[in-house]
Amino acid sequence: MQKIPVTRDRKGSHTITLQAGEVVKIESIKDKEFIIHTQDDKYYFSASLEAFEEWLYEEGFRLLDQMNLVNMNHVSDYDPKKGSVALGHGLNTIKKHASAAWIHGDHILKVMSLLEKMRKLDEGILPDEGDDAIFETILAQEEDHRFARSYAMIKALYDKKKAELQLEESELRYKSLFEHNPDPICSLNMQGSVTSVNPAMIEVTQYDEADLLNHTLDRIIAPEHTERWRQHIQETLEGARPQYELTLIRKDGRPVEFSVLNFPIFVNRKIAGIYMIGQDISERKHSEELLIRSEKLSIVGQMAAGVAHEIRNPLTSLKGFVQLMQTKVSGYNNYFDIMLEELERINFIVSEFLVIAKPQSVRFTPRDPLQILQSTIMLLNSQAIIHNVDLITAADPELPHIHCDENQIKQVFINILNNAIESMPDGGNIHIELRNSGEDEIVIRFIDQGSGIPEDRLPRLGEPFYTTKEKGTGLGLMVTFKIIENHGGRMKIMSEVGRGTTVEIRLPVWK
Ligand code: ADP
Ligand code: MG
């Protein structure tokens, strides 16, 4: 907006400048001498108005009579009888008036309505079709060329503001799509450096915007994916829109899996960069993995059902005959012992299998979980003492009962406690917590101080035959998972190498 140099007094000692928009009226008192009125004050101005004429006109100033050049933006009312206009829109401003004798009343009214439309634009309100039509009609009907010129000027200004507002609005829409998109989006330039990221991208990766901007994505992409990612970038720069899966490494080191779509950014029909839109598919991946695991379990279960009985019967005869031979043949006692031990081991594995294969003798009854735990601990106590391990139990008072097969739950506790004891070759404490979680569930935690399990191995726990022990079967956890699942519960294993492992079981309470 233009500025007008004015002075406080007529002598013009001290010059200040006013925004043209603040001026409501310029009153001519002599040749080249004017009083400049703002809403609340007045100043002096001496110069020829001709120098200002063009832009005064553009700002909305109109000559209303010989004395008064009025800023039409401030006209709030027109009284055709008195032939004067009221200046000022605000309630608290001192009312000023100006004579409007010079100009035709219709013209003032038209200008007022046009400027009103303009003010709406200034407030960010886009006009509807009807508003545009007013301009056209007024312009088309005006015969006086001076008035027509002034309408045309207001219309030109109006059109310019409208176009700006429309552009701003469409930019805002586009920006909102980017800013509020729940999926992470980033743009890259031709060199592959990041030029923009949306808040979802920042949230997902946990990096700050500054960490990401002007860098390539190399360092946040899983190393095994970088090469393939670069190829996709190259393809996109050649016009393709590849969709692919990508693992990003968050700032805290955790991987997140994405399904990513690349597409080129076109500016003037030329590729100027790349947009990457991702969708977090970690959850989906996780449930896919669970599905695969339960699929594996059910196959093992079916196999176990068929095979276990077939093995057990001949096993019983073998064991019987070995024991018989042991009494008849002398000198091979060692071998017989080993044979019996190995047969026992086969029998054990087969029994574990049988737990998964639809067990016949399962009986669900309401039981006190603490009591089951205590009797299990009694079974395991001697083993714990040998390994220099203390079993420390902490239980909430008045725990609700759980609906369960007591033997199966014992089996679960034994499997977990065995693993815990075996993970602490130098002894230590195993804390067992029994808690009422308040959500119709009880929570049982087994916290050991053992060797821990590396993070990349965690997903393998519960897989049949997954073991890291020389004499392990890799069946204990599988059976455990299966039993908990059959009881409508959940089991989670958290571990840190060198610190220990926590196995957490949640079981629904009996109601
Ligand atoms: P097994 O005990 O026969 O090896 P499991 O299914 O009981 O089979 O356990 C599978 C594997 O999980 C173990 O070999 C071990 O590597 C790991 N594991 C289970 N529990 C623990 C634990 N508390 N501490 C450390 N590693 C464990
Ligand atoms: Mg085990």
Coordinates of C-alpha atoms and ligand atoms in Angstrom, one line a residue:
M1 CA 0.0 0.0 0.0
Q2 CA 1.2 3.5 -0.9
K3 CA 2.3 6.0 1.7
I4 CA 1.5 9.7 1.9
P5 CA 4.0 12.2 3.5
V6 CA 2.1 14.5 5.9
T7 CA 2.9 17.0 8.7
R8 CA 1.3 17.7 12.0
D9 CA 1.0 21.5 11.4
R10 CA 0.8 23.7 8.5
K11 CA 4.4 24.9 8.6
G12 CA 5.4 21.4 7.8
S13 CA 8.3 21.0 10.2
H14 CA 8.1 17.3 10.9
T15 CA 7.1 14.9 8.2
I16 CA 5.5 11.5 8.9
T17 CA 3.9 9.1 6.5
L18 CA 0.5 7.6 6.5
Q19 CA -0.7 4.5 4.8
A20 CA -3.1 5.5 2.0
G21 CA -5.6 3.0 3.4
E22 CA -5.8 4.9 6.7
V23 CA -6.8 8.1 5.0
V24 CA -10.6 8.6 4.8
K25 CA -10.7 12.0 3.1
I26 CA -8.4 14.5 1.5
E27 CA -9.8 18.0 1.9
S28 CA -8.5 20.8 -0.4
I29 CA -8.0 24.1 1.4
K30 CA -5.9 26.1 -1.1
D31 CA -4.0 25.3 -4.2
K32 CA -1.6 22.5 -3.4
E33 CA -2.6 22.6 0.3
F34 CA -4.7 19.8 1.8
I35 CA -6.0 18.5 5.1
I36 CA -5.6 14.8 5.4
H37 CA -8.2 13.1 7.5
T38 CA -7.8 9.7 9.1
Q39 CA -10.6 8.2 11.1
D40 CA -9.5 9.9 14.3
D41 CA -7.1 12.6 13.4
K42 CA -6.0 15.2 10.8
Y43 CA -2.7 16.2 9.2
Y44 CA -1.5 18.6 6.6
F45 CA -0.2 17.9 3.2
S46 CA 1.3 20.2 0.6
A47 CA 2.0 19.0 -2.9
S48 CA 0.2 18.6 -6.1
L49 CA -2.3 15.8 -6.1
E50 CA -1.6 15.0 -9.7
A51 CA 1.5 13.1 -8.7
F52 CA -0.7 10.8 -6.7
E53 CA -3.7 10.7 -8.9
E54 CA -3.3 7.3 -10.5
W55 CA -2.7 5.3 -7.4
L56 CA -5.1 7.3 -5.3
Y57 CA -7.7 6.2 -7.8
E58 CA -6.5 2.6 -7.6
E59 CA -6.7 2.7 -3.8
G60 CA -10.3 3.7 -4.1
F61 CA -10.1 7.5 -3.7
R62 CA -12.8 9.5 -5.5
L63 CA -13.4 13.1 -5.9
L64 CA -16.9 13.8 -4.5
D65 CA -17.0 17.6 -4.8
Q66 CA -14.5 20.4 -5.4
M67 CA -13.2 20.1 -1.8
N68 CA -13.3 16.5 -1.0
L69 CA -11.4 13.5 -2.3
V70 CA -12.8 10.6 -0.4
N71 CA -11.4 7.1 0.1
M72 CA -14.5 5.2 -1.0
N73 CA -13.4 2.2 1.1
H74 CA -14.4 4.1 4.2
V75 CA -17.8 5.2 3.0
S76 CA -20.4 3.6 5.2
D77 CA -23.5 5.5 4.2
Y78 CA -24.8 7.9 1.6
D79 CA -27.6 10.4 2.2
P80 CA -29.0 11.4 -1.2
K81 CA -31.1 14.2 0.4
K82 CA -28.2 16.0 2.1
G83 CA -25.8 14.9 -0.6
S84 CA -23.2 13.7 1.9
V85 CA -21.5 10.5 2.7
A86 CA -20.6 9.1 6.2
L87 CA -17.1 7.9 6.6
G88 CA -16.0 5.1 8.9
H89 CA -17.1 1.5 9.4
G90 CA -16.1 1.0 13.0
L91 CA -18.5 1.6 15.8
N92 CA -16.1 3.5 18.0
T93 CA -14.7 5.8 15.5
I94 CA -15.6 9.5 15.3
K95 CA -18.1 9.9 12.5
K96 CA -16.8 12.0 9.7
H97 CA -18.8 13.3 6.8
A98 CA -18.0 14.6 3.4
S99 CA -20.1 16.5 0.9
A100 CA -20.9 14.5 -2.1
A101 CA -22.3 17.3 -4.3
W102 CA -20.0 16.8 -7.2
I103 CA -20.7 13.3 -8.1
H104 CA -24.0 11.6 -9.1
G105 CA -25.6 9.7 -6.2
D106 CA -26.1 6.6 -8.3
H107 CA -22.4 6.4 -8.9
I108 CA -21.7 6.6 -5.2
L109 CA -24.1 3.8 -4.5
K110 CA -22.6 1.6 -7.2
V111 CA -19.1 2.2 -6.1
M112 CA -20.1 1.4 -2.5
S113 CA -21.6 -1.9 -3.5
L114 CA -18.6 -2.8 -5.6
L115 CA -16.2 -1.9 -2.8
E116 CA -18.3 -4.0 -0.4
K117 CA -17.7 -7.0 -2.7
M118 CA -14.0 -6.2 -2.7
R119 CA -14.0 -6.1 1.1
K120 CA -15.5 -9.5 1.3
L121 CA -12.6 -10.8 -0.9
D122 CA -10.2 -9.1 1.6
E123 CA -11.8 -11.1 4.3
G124 CA -11.0 -14.3 2.3
I125 CA -14.6 -15.0 1.2
L126 CA -14.8 -16.0 -2.4
P127 CA -17.7 -14.4 -4.3
D128 CA -20.5 -16.4 -5.8
E129 CA -21.6 -16.0 -9.5
G130 CA -24.1 -13.3 -8.7
D131 CA -21.4 -11.0 -7.3
D132 CA -19.5 -11.2 -10.6
A133 CA -22.7 -10.4 -12.5
I134 CA -23.1 -7.1 -10.7
F135 CA -19.8 -5.9 -12.0
E136 CA -20.8 -6.9 -15.5
T137 CA -24.2 -5.2 -15.3
I138 CA -22.9 -1.9 -13.8
L139 CA -20.1 -1.8 -16.4
A140 CA -22.3 -2.5 -19.3
Q141 CA -25.0 0.1 -18.3
E142 CA -22.7 3.0 -17.6
E143 CA -22.6 5.6 -20.4
D144 CA -20.5 8.2 -18.7
H145 CA -17.0 7.3 -19.7
R146 CA -15.4 8.7 -16.5
F147 CA -17.7 6.5 -14.3
A148 CA -17.1 3.5 -16.6
R149 CA -13.4 4.0 -16.2
S150 CA -13.7 4.0 -12.5
Y151 CA -15.8 0.8 -12.4
A152 CA -13.4 -0.9 -14.8
M153 CA -10.6 -0.1 -12.5
I154 CA -12.4 -1.5 -9.4
K155 CA -13.3 -4.5 -11.5
A156 CA -9.7 -5.1 -12.6
L157 CA -8.6 -4.9 -8.9
Y158 CA -11.4 -7.2 -7.9
D159 CA -10.5 -9.8 -10.6
K160 CA -6.9 -9.7 -9.5
K161 CA -7.7 -10.2 -5.9
K162 CA -10.2 -13.0 -6.7
A163 CA -7.6 -14.9 -8.8
E164 CA -5.1 -14.6 -6.0
L165 CA -7.6 -15.8 -3.5
Q166 CA -8.6 -18.7 -5.7
L167 CA -5.0 -19.7 -6.2
E168 CA -4.3 -19.4 -2.4
E169 CA -7.3 -21.6 -1.8
S170 CA -6.3 -24.3 -4.2
E171 CA -2.8 -24.2 -2.7
L172 CA -4.3 -24.6 0.7
R173 CA -6.3 -27.6 -0.4
Y174 CA -3.2 -29.2 -1.9
K175 CA -1.2 -28.4 1.2
S176 CA -3.9 -29.9 3.5
L177 CA -3.8 -33.1 1.5
F178 CA -0.1 -33.2 2.1
E179 CA -0.1 -32.0 5.7
H180 CA -3.0 -34.0 7.0
N181 CA -2.4 -37.2 5.1
P182 CA -2.2 -40.0 7.6
D183 CA 0.3 -41.8 5.3
P184 CA 3.9 -40.5 5.2
I185 CA 4.8 -38.6 2.1
C186 CA 8.0 -37.1 1.0
S187 CA 9.3 -35.4 -2.2
L188 CA 12.7 -35.9 -3.7
N189 CA 14.6 -33.8 -6.2
M190 CA 16.3 -35.1 -9.3
Q191 CA 19.4 -36.0 -7.3
G192 CA 17.3 -38.0 -4.8
S193 CA 17.6 -35.5 -1.9
V194 CA 14.5 -34.9 0.3
T195 CA 12.8 -31.6 -0.5
S196 CA 9.7 -31.9 1.7
V197 CA 8.2 -34.3 4.3
N198 CA 4.8 -34.3 5.9
P199 CA 4.1 -34.6 9.6
A200 CA 3.1 -38.3 9.2
M201 CA 6.6 -39.0 7.8
I202 CA 8.2 -37.3 10.8
E203 CA 6.0 -39.2 13.2
V204 CA 6.7 -42.6 11.6
T205 CA 10.5 -42.2 11.3
Q206 CA 10.9 -40.1 14.5
Y207 CA 13.5 -38.0 12.7
D208 CA 13.2 -34.2 12.8
E209 CA 12.4 -32.4 9.6
A210 CA 15.9 -30.9 9.6
D211 CA 17.4 -34.4 9.8
L212 CA 15.5 -35.5 6.7
L213 CA 15.5 -32.4 4.5
N214 CA 18.3 -32.1 1.9
H215 CA 19.6 -35.6 2.6
T216 CA 19.0 -38.8 0.7
L217 CA 16.9 -41.5 2.3
D218 CA 19.8 -43.9 2.1
R219 CA 20.5 -43.8 5.8
I220 CA 17.0 -44.5 6.9
I221 CA 16.4 -47.4 4.6
A222 CA 17.3 -50.9 5.6
P223 CA 20.7 -51.7 4.0
E224 CA 19.3 -54.8 2.2
H225 CA 16.8 -52.6 0.5
T226 CA 18.9 -49.6 -0.6
E227 CA 20.0 -51.0 -3.9
R228 CA 16.5 -52.0 -4.9
W229 CA 15.2 -48.6 -3.8
R230 CA 17.7 -46.8 -5.9
Q231 CA 16.6 -48.8 -8.9
H232 CA 13.0 -47.7 -8.2
I233 CA 14.0 -44.1 -8.0
Q234 CA 15.8 -44.4 -11.3
E235 CA 12.7 -46.0 -12.9
T236 CA 10.5 -43.2 -11.5
L237 CA 12.8 -40.5 -12.9
E238 CA 12.2 -42.2 -16.3
G239 CA 8.4 -41.9 -15.8
A240 CA 7.4 -45.2 -14.1
R241 CA 5.2 -45.5 -11.0
P242 CA 6.6 -48.5 -9.1
Q243 CA 4.9 -49.9 -6.0
Y244 CA 7.1 -51.9 -3.7
E245 CA 7.8 -52.9 -0.1
L246 CA 10.4 -51.1 1.8
T247 CA 11.8 -51.3 5.4
L248 CA 12.7 -48.0 7.0
I249 CA 14.8 -47.9 10.1
R250 CA 13.5 -45.4 12.6
K251 CA 15.7 -43.1 14.6
D252 CA 15.5 -45.5 17.6
G253 CA 16.7 -48.4 15.3
R254 CA 13.4 -50.1 15.0
P255 CA 12.4 -51.3 11.5
V256 CA 9.0 -50.3 10.1
E257 CA 7.7 -51.9 6.9
F258 CA 6.0 -49.9 4.2
S259 CA 4.2 -50.4 1.0
V260 CA 5.5 -47.5 -1.1
L261 CA 4.3 -45.8 -4.2
N262 CA 6.6 -43.6 -6.3
F263 CA 5.5 -41.2 -8.9
P264 CA 7.1 -38.5 -10.8
I265 CA 6.5 -34.8 -10.2
F266 CA 5.8 -33.0 -13.4
V267 CA 6.5 -29.3 -13.8
N268 CA 5.8 -27.9 -17.3
R269 CA 5.5 -31.4 -18.6
K270 CA 9.0 -32.3 -17.5
I271 CA 9.9 -34.6 -14.6
A272 CA 11.2 -32.4 -11.8
G273 CA 11.3 -34.8 -8.9
I274 CA 9.6 -37.7 -7.2
Y275 CA 6.8 -38.1 -4.7
M276 CA 7.0 -41.2 -2.4
I277 CA 3.8 -42.2 -0.5
G278 CA 4.1 -44.9 2.0
Q279 CA 1.7 -47.0 4.0
D280 CA 2.7 -48.6 7.2
I281 CA 2.2 -52.4 6.8
S282 CA 4.1 -53.5 9.9
E283 CA 0.8 -54.6 11.4
R284 CA -0.2 -56.5 8.3
K285 CA 3.2 -58.2 8.2
H286 CA 2.9 -59.1 11.8
S287 CA -0.5 -60.8 11.4
E288 CA 0.8 -62.5 8.2
E289 CA 3.6 -64.0 10.4
L290 CA 1.1 -65.1 13.0
L291 CA -0.9 -66.8 10.4
I292 CA 2.1 -68.6 9.1
R293 CA 3.0 -69.7 12.6
S294 CA -0.5 -71.0 13.4
E295 CA -0.6 -72.7 10.1
K296 CA 2.7 -74.5 11.0
L297 CA 1.2 -75.4 14.4
S298 CA -1.9 -76.9 12.9
I299 CA 0.1 -79.0 10.5
V300 CA 2.3 -80.2 13.3
G301 CA -0.8 -80.9 15.3
Q302 CA -2.3 -83.1 12.6
M303 CA 0.9 -85.0 12.1
A304 CA 1.3 -85.5 15.8
A305 CA -2.2 -86.9 16.1
G306 CA -1.4 -89.6 13.6
V307 CA 2.1 -90.4 14.5
A308 CA 2.2 -90.2 18.3
H309 CA 0.1 -93.3 19.0
E310 CA 1.9 -95.3 16.3
I311 CA 5.2 -94.5 18.0
R312 CA 4.1 -94.9 21.6
N313 CA 3.0 -98.5 21.4
P314 CA 6.1 -100.0 19.9
L315 CA 8.0 -97.8 22.3
T316 CA 6.4 -99.5 25.2
S317 CA 7.4 -103.0 23.9
L318 CA 10.9 -101.8 23.2
K319 CA 11.3 -100.5 26.7
G320 CA 9.9 -103.7 28.2
F321 CA 12.3 -105.9 26.2
V322 CA 15.3 -103.7 27.1
Q323 CA 14.4 -104.0 30.8
L324 CA 14.0 -107.8 30.3
M325 CA 17.3 -108.1 28.6
Q326 CA 19.0 -106.0 31.3
T327 CA 18.1 -108.7 33.8
K328 CA 19.2 -111.6 31.5
V329 CA 22.4 -110.3 29.9
S330 CA 25.3 -109.2 31.9
G331 CA 28.3 -106.9 31.0
Y332 CA 26.3 -104.4 28.9
N333 CA 24.6 -102.5 31.7
N334 CA 25.9 -99.2 30.5
Y335 CA 24.5 -99.7 27.0
F336 CA 21.1 -100.7 28.4
D337 CA 21.0 -97.6 30.6
I338 CA 21.7 -95.4 27.5
M339 CA 19.1 -97.3 25.5
L340 CA 16.5 -96.8 28.3
E341 CA 17.4 -93.1 28.6
E342 CA 17.0 -92.6 24.9
L343 CA 13.7 -94.4 24.8
E344 CA 12.6 -92.2 27.6
R345 CA 13.5 -89.2 25.6
I346 CA 11.6 -90.4 22.6
N347 CA 8.6 -91.0 24.9
F348 CA 8.9 -87.5 26.2
I349 CA 8.9 -85.9 22.8
V350 CA 5.9 -88.0 21.7
S351 CA 4.0 -87.0 24.9
E352 CA 4.7 -83.3 24.1
F353 CA 3.3 -83.9 20.7
L354 CA 0.2 -85.5 22.2
V355 CA -0.6 -82.3 24.1
I356 CA -1.1 -80.5 20.8
A357 CA -3.0 -83.3 19.2
K358 CA -6.5 -83.0 20.4
P359 CA -6.1 -84.2 23.9
Q360 CA -8.8 -86.5 25.2
S361 CA -8.6 -86.0 28.9
V362 CA -8.7 -82.2 29.1
R363 CA -11.1 -81.0 31.8
F364 CA -11.8 -77.3 32.3
T365 CA -12.7 -76.4 35.8
P366 CA -12.4 -73.1 37.8
R367 CA -9.1 -73.1 39.6
D368 CA -7.0 -70.9 41.8
P369 CA -4.0 -69.8 39.7
L370 CA -1.8 -69.3 42.8
Q371 CA -2.4 -72.8 44.0
I372 CA -1.5 -74.2 40.6
L373 CA 1.7 -72.2 40.6
Q374 CA 2.6 -73.2 44.1
S375 CA 2.2 -76.9 43.4
T376 CA 4.3 -76.5 40.2
I377 CA 7.0 -74.8 42.2
M378 CA 7.1 -77.7 44.6
L379 CA 7.7 -80.0 41.6
L380 CA 10.5 -77.9 40.3
N381 CA 12.1 -76.8 43.6
S382 CA 14.8 -79.5 43.8
Q383 CA 15.9 -78.7 40.2
A384 CA 16.0 -75.0 41.1
I385 CA 18.2 -75.7 44.1
I386 CA 20.7 -77.8 42.1
H387 CA 21.0 -74.9 39.7
N388 CA 21.4 -72.3 42.5
V389 CA 18.2 -70.6 41.4
D390 CA 15.7 -68.9 43.8
L391 CA 12.1 -68.9 42.8
I392 CA 10.4 -65.8 44.3
T393 CA 6.7 -65.4 44.0
A394 CA 4.6 -62.2 44.5
A395 CA 0.9 -62.5 44.1
D396 CA -2.0 -60.0 44.4
P397 CA -4.4 -60.9 47.3
E398 CA -7.7 -62.5 46.4
L399 CA -6.9 -63.4 42.8
P400 CA -10.0 -64.5 40.8
H401 CA -10.2 -68.1 39.6
I402 CA -9.4 -69.1 36.0
H403 CA -11.3 -71.6 33.9
C404 CA -8.6 -74.1 32.9
D405 CA -7.3 -77.6 32.6
E406 CA -5.0 -77.7 35.7
N407 CA -2.5 -80.2 34.2
Q408 CA -2.1 -78.1 31.1
I409 CA -1.5 -74.9 33.0
K410 CA 1.0 -76.8 35.1
Q411 CA 2.7 -77.9 32.0
V412 CA 2.9 -74.3 30.8
F413 CA 4.5 -73.2 34.1
I414 CA 7.0 -76.1 34.0
N415 CA 8.0 -75.3 30.4
I416 CA 8.5 -71.7 31.1
L417 CA 10.3 -72.2 34.4
N418 CA 12.5 -74.9 32.9
N419 CA 13.6 -72.5 30.2
A420 CA 14.3 -69.8 32.8
I421 CA 16.4 -72.1 34.9
E422 CA 18.3 -73.3 31.9
S423 CA 19.0 -69.8 30.9
M424 CA 20.8 -69.1 34.2
P425 CA 23.8 -71.5 34.3
D426 CA 25.3 -69.5 37.2
G427 CA 22.1 -69.3 39.2
G428 CA 20.1 -66.2 40.2
N429 CA 16.6 -65.2 40.9
I430 CA 13.4 -65.9 39.0
H431 CA 10.6 -63.6 39.9
I432 CA 7.1 -64.8 39.4
E433 CA 4.3 -62.3 39.6
L434 CA 0.6 -63.0 39.6
R435 CA -1.5 -59.9 39.1
N436 CA -5.1 -59.0 38.8
S437 CA -5.0 -56.7 35.7
G438 CA -8.5 -55.3 36.3
E439 CA -9.7 -56.1 32.8
D440 CA -11.2 -59.5 33.5
E441 CA -7.7 -61.0 33.1
I442 CA -5.0 -62.2 35.3
V443 CA -1.4 -61.5 34.3
I444 CA 1.4 -64.0 35.1
R445 CA 5.0 -62.9 34.6
F446 CA 8.1 -65.0 34.8
I447 CA 11.1 -62.8 35.0
D448 CA 14.5 -64.4 34.8
Q449 CA 18.0 -63.0 34.9
G450 CA 19.3 -65.3 32.3
S451 CA 21.2 -65.0 29.0
G452 CA 18.3 -63.4 27.2
I453 CA 17.3 -63.9 23.6
P454 CA 18.5 -61.8 20.6
E455 CA 15.8 -59.6 19.1
D456 CA 15.9 -61.3 15.7
R457 CA 15.3 -64.7 17.3
L458 CA 12.2 -63.6 19.2
P459 CA 9.9 -64.3 16.3
R460 CA 11.1 -67.9 16.1
L461 CA 10.1 -68.8 19.6
G462 CA 7.2 -71.2 19.5
E463 CA 8.3 -72.6 16.1
P464 CA 8.4 -76.4 16.4
F465 CA 12.0 -77.7 16.8
Y466 CA 13.4 -74.3 17.3
T467 CA 16.1 -74.8 20.0
T468 CA 19.5 -73.4 20.8
K469 CA 20.2 -76.1 23.3
E470 CA 22.3 -79.2 22.7
K471 CA 19.7 -81.4 24.3
G472 CA 16.7 -79.3 23.6
T473 CA 13.6 -80.4 21.7
G474 CA 12.3 -77.0 20.6
L475 CA 8.8 -78.1 21.5
G476 CA 8.3 -76.6 25.0
L477 CA 7.3 -73.1 23.9
M478 CA 5.2 -74.4 21.0
V479 CA 3.2 -76.5 23.4
T480 CA 3.0 -73.6 25.8
F481 CA 1.7 -71.2 23.1
K482 CA -0.9 -73.8 22.0
I483 CA -2.2 -74.4 25.6
I484 CA -2.5 -70.7 26.3
E485 CA -4.3 -70.2 23.0
N486 CA -6.8 -73.0 23.9
H487 CA -7.5 -71.2 27.2
G488 CA -8.4 -68.0 25.4
G489 CA -5.3 -66.3 26.7
R490 CA -2.2 -64.6 25.2
M491 CA 1.5 -65.0 25.7
K492 CA 4.3 -62.5 25.1
I493 CA 8.0 -62.9 25.4
M494 CA 10.2 -59.9 26.0
S495 CA 13.9 -60.2 26.3
E496 CA 17.2 -58.4 26.4
V497 CA 20.5 -60.1 25.8
G498 CA 22.6 -60.3 28.9
R499 CA 19.8 -59.0 31.2
G500 CA 17.1 -61.7 31.0
T501 CA 13.7 -62.7 29.7
T502 CA 10.2 -61.9 30.7
V503 CA 7.4 -64.3 29.7
E504 CA 4.0 -62.7 30.2
I505 CA 0.8 -64.7 30.1
R506 CA -2.7 -63.2 30.2
L507 CA -5.6 -65.5 31.0
P508 CA -9.3 -64.6 31.2
V509 CA -10.8 -64.9 34.6
W510 CA -13.7 -67.3 35.4
K511 CA -17.1 -65.6 35.8
Ligands
ADP1 P1 14.0 -76.0 24.4 O1 13.9 -75.5 25.8 O2 13.8 -77.5 24.3 O3 15.1 -75.5 23.6 P2 11.7 -74.3 24.0 O4 10.6 -74.3 23.0 O5 11.3 -74.5 25.4 O6 12.7 -75.5 23.6 O7 12.6 -73.0 23.8 C1 13.1 -72.7 22.6 C2 14.3 -71.8 22.7 O8 13.9 -70.6 23.2 C3 15.3 -72.3 23.6 O9 16.2 -73.2 23.0 C4 16.0 -71.0 24.0 O10 17.0 -70.6 23.0 C5 14.9 -70.0 23.9 N1 14.4 -69.6 25.2 C6 13.2 -70.0 25.7 N2 13.0 -69.4 27.0 C7 14.2 -68.8 27.3 C8 14.6 -68.0 28.4 N3 13.9 -67.9 29.5 N4 15.8 -67.4 28.4 C9 16.6 -67.6 27.3 N5 16.2 -68.3 26.1 C10 15.0 -68.9 26.2
MG2 MG 12.3 -75.7 27.0

